[in-house]
XYZ file of C-alpha atoms in Angstrom:
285
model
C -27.997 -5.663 13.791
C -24.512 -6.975 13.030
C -23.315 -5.999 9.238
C -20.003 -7.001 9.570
C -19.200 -10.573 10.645
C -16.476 -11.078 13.016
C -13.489 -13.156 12.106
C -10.745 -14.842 13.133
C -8.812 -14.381 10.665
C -4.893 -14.490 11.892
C -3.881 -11.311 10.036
C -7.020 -9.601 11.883
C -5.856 -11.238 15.289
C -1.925 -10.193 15.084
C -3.005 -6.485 14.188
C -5.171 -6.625 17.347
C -2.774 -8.184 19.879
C 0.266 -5.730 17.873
C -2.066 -2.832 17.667
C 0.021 -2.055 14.476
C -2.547 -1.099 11.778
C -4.303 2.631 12.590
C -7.799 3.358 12.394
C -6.837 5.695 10.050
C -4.868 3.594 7.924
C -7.704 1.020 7.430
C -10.025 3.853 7.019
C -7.579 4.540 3.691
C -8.091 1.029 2.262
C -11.941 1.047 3.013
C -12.294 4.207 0.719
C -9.831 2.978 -1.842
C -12.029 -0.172 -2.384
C -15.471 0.648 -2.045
C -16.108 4.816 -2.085
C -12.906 5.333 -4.899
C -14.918 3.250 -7.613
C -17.864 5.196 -6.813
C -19.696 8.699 -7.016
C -21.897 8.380 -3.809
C -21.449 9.671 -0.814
C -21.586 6.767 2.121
C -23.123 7.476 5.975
C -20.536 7.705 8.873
C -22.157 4.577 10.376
C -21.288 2.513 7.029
C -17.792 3.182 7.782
C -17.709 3.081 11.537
C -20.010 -0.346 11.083
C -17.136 -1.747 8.530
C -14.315 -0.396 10.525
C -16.169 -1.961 13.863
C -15.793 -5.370 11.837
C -11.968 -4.642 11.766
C -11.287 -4.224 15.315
C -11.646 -0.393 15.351
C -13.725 1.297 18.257
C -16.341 3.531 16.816
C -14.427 6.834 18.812
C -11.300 5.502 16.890
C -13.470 5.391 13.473
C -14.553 8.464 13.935
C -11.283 10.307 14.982
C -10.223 8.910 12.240
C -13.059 10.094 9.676
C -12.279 13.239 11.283
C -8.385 13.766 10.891
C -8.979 12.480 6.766
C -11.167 15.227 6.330
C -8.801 17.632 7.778
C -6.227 16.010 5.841
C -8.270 16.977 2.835
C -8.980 13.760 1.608
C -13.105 13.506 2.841
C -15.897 16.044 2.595
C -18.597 15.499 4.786
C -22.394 16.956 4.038
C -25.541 16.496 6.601
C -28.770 15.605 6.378
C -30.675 16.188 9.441
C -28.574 15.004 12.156
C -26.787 12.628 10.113
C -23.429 13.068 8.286
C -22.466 11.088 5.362
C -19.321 11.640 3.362
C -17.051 11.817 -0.292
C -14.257 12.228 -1.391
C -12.718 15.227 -2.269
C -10.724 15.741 -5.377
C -7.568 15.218 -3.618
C -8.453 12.167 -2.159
C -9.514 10.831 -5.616
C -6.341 11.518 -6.896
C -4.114 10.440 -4.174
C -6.078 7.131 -3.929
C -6.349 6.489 -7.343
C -2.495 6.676 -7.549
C -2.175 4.142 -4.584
C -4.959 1.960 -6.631
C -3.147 2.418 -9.481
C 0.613 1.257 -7.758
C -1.519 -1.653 -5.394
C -2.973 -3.170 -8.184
C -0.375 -3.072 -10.608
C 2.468 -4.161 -8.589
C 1.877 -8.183 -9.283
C 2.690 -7.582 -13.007
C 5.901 -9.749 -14.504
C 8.749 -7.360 -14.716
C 10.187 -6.911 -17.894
C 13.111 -8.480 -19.084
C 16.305 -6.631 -17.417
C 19.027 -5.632 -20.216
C 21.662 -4.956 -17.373
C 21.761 -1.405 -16.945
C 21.316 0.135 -13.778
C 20.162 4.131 -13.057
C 22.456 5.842 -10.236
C 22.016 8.938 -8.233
C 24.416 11.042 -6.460
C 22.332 13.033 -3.526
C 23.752 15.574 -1.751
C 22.087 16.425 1.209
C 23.646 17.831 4.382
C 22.801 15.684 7.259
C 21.570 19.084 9.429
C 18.516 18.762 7.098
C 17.258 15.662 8.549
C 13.909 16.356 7.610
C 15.170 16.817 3.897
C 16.937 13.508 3.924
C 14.059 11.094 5.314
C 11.359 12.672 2.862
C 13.787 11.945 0.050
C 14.142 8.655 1.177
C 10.711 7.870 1.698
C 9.725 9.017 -1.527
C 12.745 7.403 -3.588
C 12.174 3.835 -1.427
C 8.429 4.244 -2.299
C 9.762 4.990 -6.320
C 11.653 1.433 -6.060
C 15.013 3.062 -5.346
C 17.525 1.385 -2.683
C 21.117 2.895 -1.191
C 24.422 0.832 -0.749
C 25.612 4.096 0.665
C 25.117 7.702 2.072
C 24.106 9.788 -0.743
C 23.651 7.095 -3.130
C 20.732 5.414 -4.529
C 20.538 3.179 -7.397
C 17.724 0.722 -9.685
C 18.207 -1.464 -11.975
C 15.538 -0.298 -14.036
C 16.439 3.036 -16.149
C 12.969 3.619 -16.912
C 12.535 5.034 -13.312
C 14.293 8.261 -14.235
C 11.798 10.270 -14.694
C 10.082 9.823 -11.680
C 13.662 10.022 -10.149
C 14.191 13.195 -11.754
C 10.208 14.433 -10.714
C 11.231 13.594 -7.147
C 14.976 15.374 -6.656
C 12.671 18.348 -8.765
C 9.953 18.566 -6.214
C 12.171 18.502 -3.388
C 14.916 21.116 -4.802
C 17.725 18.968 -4.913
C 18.232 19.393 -8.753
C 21.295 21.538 -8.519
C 22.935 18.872 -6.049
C 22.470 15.569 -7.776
C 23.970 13.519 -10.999
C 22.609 10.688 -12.670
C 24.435 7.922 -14.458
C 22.959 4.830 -16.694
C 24.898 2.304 -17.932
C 26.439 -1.480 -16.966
C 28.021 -2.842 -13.908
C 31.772 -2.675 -13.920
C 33.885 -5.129 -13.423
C 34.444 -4.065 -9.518
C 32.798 -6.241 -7.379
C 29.511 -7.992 -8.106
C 25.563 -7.032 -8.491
C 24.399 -9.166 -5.730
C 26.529 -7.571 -3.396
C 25.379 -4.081 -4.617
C 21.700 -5.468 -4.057
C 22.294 -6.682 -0.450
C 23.866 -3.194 0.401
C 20.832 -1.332 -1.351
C 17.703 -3.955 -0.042
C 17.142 -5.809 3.361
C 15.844 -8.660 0.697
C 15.535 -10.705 3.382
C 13.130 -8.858 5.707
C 10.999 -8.298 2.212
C 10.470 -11.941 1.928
C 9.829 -12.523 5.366
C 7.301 -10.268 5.044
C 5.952 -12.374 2.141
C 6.023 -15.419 3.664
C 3.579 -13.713 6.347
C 1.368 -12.807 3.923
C 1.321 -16.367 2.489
C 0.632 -17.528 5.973
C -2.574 -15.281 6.924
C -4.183 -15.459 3.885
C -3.298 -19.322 1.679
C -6.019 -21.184 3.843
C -8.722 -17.762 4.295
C -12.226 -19.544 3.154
C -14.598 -17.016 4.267
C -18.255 -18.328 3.488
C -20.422 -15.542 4.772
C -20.994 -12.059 2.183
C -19.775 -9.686 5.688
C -17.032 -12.162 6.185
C -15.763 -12.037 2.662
C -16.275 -8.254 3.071
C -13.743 -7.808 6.081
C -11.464 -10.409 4.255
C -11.307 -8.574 1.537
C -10.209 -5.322 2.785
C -7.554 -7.535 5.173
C -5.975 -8.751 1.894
C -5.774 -5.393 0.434
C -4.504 -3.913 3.289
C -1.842 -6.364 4.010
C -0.984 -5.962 0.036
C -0.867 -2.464 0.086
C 2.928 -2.524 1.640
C 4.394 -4.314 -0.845
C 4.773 -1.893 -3.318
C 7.073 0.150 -0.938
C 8.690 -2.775 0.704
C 9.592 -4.575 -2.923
C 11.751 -2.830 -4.964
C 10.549 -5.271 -7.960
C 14.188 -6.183 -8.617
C 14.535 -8.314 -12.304
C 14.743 -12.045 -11.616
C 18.246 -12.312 -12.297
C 19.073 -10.357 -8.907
C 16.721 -11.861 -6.763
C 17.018 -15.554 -4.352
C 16.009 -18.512 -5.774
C 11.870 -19.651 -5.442
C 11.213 -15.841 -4.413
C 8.277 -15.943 -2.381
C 7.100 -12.334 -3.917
C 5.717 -14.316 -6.671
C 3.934 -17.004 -5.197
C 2.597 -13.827 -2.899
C 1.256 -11.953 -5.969
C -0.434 -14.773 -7.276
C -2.124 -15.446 -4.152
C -3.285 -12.355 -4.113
C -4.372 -12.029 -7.338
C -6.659 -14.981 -6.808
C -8.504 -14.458 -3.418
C -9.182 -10.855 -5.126
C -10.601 -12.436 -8.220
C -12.466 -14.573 -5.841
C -13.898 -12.310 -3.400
C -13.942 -8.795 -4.882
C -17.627 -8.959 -6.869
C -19.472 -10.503 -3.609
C -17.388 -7.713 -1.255
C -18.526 -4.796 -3.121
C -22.145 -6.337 -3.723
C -22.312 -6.340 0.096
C -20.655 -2.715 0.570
C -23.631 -1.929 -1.387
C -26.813 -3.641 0.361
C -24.918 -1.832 3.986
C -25.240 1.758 1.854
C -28.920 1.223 0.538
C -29.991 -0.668 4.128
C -28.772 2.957 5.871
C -30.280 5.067 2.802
């Protein structure tokens, strides 16, 4: 019996033909929508029947179950000769945050009062492990670089988890932090095109517009596998966009009309997704 229909969705297709979204990454947004918002543990052929949906070979689904778990982020518990899995406190917490950064990322910033939050990083460039976890983390924080050692927001309010990352990664005792107004050297925009490939960000949004502004799904197992494609192909954003304040940003930025597209195929088809998540759980009970 087929519970997950197939699609052709275009997002769906270009991942197949690219072969750019893992198993395992998928796996990540599957549990972040429908095992996160739950306490029950869910049968391996749940997942490898809503991964199959997806494009993912069941040996894929299940080398994937199986490197999450040793990641720490799945338990697994059998009964008889089946398995069925949870999540472990770690992978609460690490999805939770992601939930918590997806689904709040559409939000209106704030008014900008001009000031801007730089960082002076020293980092020798032997330590090249060093350097691309620190810029991973302060690109994921909203943080861009003009320049080698540099990185800079216009929003202050990020100093803390600034400060949290340079802490975790023992760089304290080799970085400054300034807050104030630009000078009268050179211009913002020209900062922000040093910092931010703003470009490549709305490309990316405009492809996003294009896979998912005409998606009708009709079927409950189609909206299912639609659903999950949306939040997937949302779930970049937050480290792509730096959320920069109007005033810095192009003219008819497509990141908006992308959150509010978003925002409204979730409204739409979140309720009938997860009532279908469920009937596959209690069909396999």
């Amino acid at each position: 019996m087929s519970t997950v229909a197939d699609t052709d969705h275009p997002a769906l297709s270009r991942r197949r033909e690219l072969g750019a979204t893992s198993a395992r990454s998928l796996l990540l947004t599957v549990l972040g929508e429908f095992l996160l918002p739950r306490d029950q543990p869910v049968w391996t052929q749940v997942l490898i029947d809503v991964l199959g949906g997806l494009g993912v070979e069941p040996k894929s689904a299940r080398q994937a179950l199986a490197r999450t778990a040793a990641e720490g982020l799945l338990v697994s518990g059998r009964s008889g000769r089946r398995v069925r899995w949870s999540l472990t406190e770690q992978g609460r917490t690490l999805l939770s945050d992601g939930a918590a950064r997806i689904y709040g990322f559409g939000t209106a910033v704030p008014p900008w009062d001009g000031r801007w939050l730089v960082l002076l990083v020293s980092v020798p460039e032997a330590r090249r492990q060093l350097r691309h976890r620190l810029r991973t983390r302060l690109a994921w924080a909203g943080l861009g670089s003009p320049a080698p050692g540099v990185w800079l927001t216009p929003d202050p309010g990020k100093q803390d988890e600034a400060a949290d990352v340079i802490a975790d990664l023992g760089l304290t005792a080799v970085t400054s932090s300034f807050v104030g107004p630009f000078g009268a050297i050179g211009t913002e925009r020209q900062v922000v095109e040093q910092a931010w490939d703003l470009a490549e960000v709305e490309a990316a949004y405009e492809e996003f517009l294009d896979g998912f502004a005409d998606a009708t799904p009709a079927e409950p197992a189609d909206v299912l596998v639609h659903q999950i494609l949306l939040v997937h192909a949302w779930r970049r954003f937050p480290f792509l966009d730096p959320k920069l304040p109007a005033e810095l940003l192009p003219e008819e930025w497509a990141g908006a009309r992308a959150a509010a597209l978003f925002d409204t195929l979730y409204a739409r088809w979140d309720g009938e997704a997860q009532q279908h998540w469920q009937k596959m759980v209690e069909q396999l009970a």
